Phi, psi and omega in degrees: 000331176070030178248144172272167180300317181299318180297320178297318180296322177294317178298322178295318180296325175287327174298318180287327181206092180289154175086022179280158174280162175302321177298316180298316177300318181296317179294317184291336184250007179060040177246154174276165187297318178298321179294318181294320177303312180299314179299315183293323175301313179298315180295322179292320181297328178277355179076020181268339178226165171222144175261130180235142179297135178286122183296335180280337181205102187293351176279345184248170175219163180245147181255134178228152174286140171277175174302320181291327177294317177297321180293322180295316176302312182298325178286315188273335184302315179297322178297314180295322178294322177298318176297317179296315179297321177298316179296316180289339185296340178289345184248148176285159178307322179295318179294323178297313177301319179295317178299314177303313179302314181296319179293322177299319180295318179298312181297321177297320180293325176294320181290328181286342172112000000 
């Protein structure tokens, strides 16, 4: 597939909500702006995303998946879900719940500063 984890995470974020701004994508994926710009440049070079001028503010742009980007998601999503299920299978449902709670607390503390 030729994608890094960071590139995959951005594609997934666009799959969940296409047409986000680079800032929104950076926030959603916990990346800083320079890192997001680099990831978007690489994805655009691969033909997986396109930048379109924001009709509400022509100084900004929105990021959308291309047909190739959607095809990449369609191809990789089942495989990635299988990997995720395999990773979680080592934990009981109770342990998964505890882990999710702990991670939510960690992310909340990071957001609070």
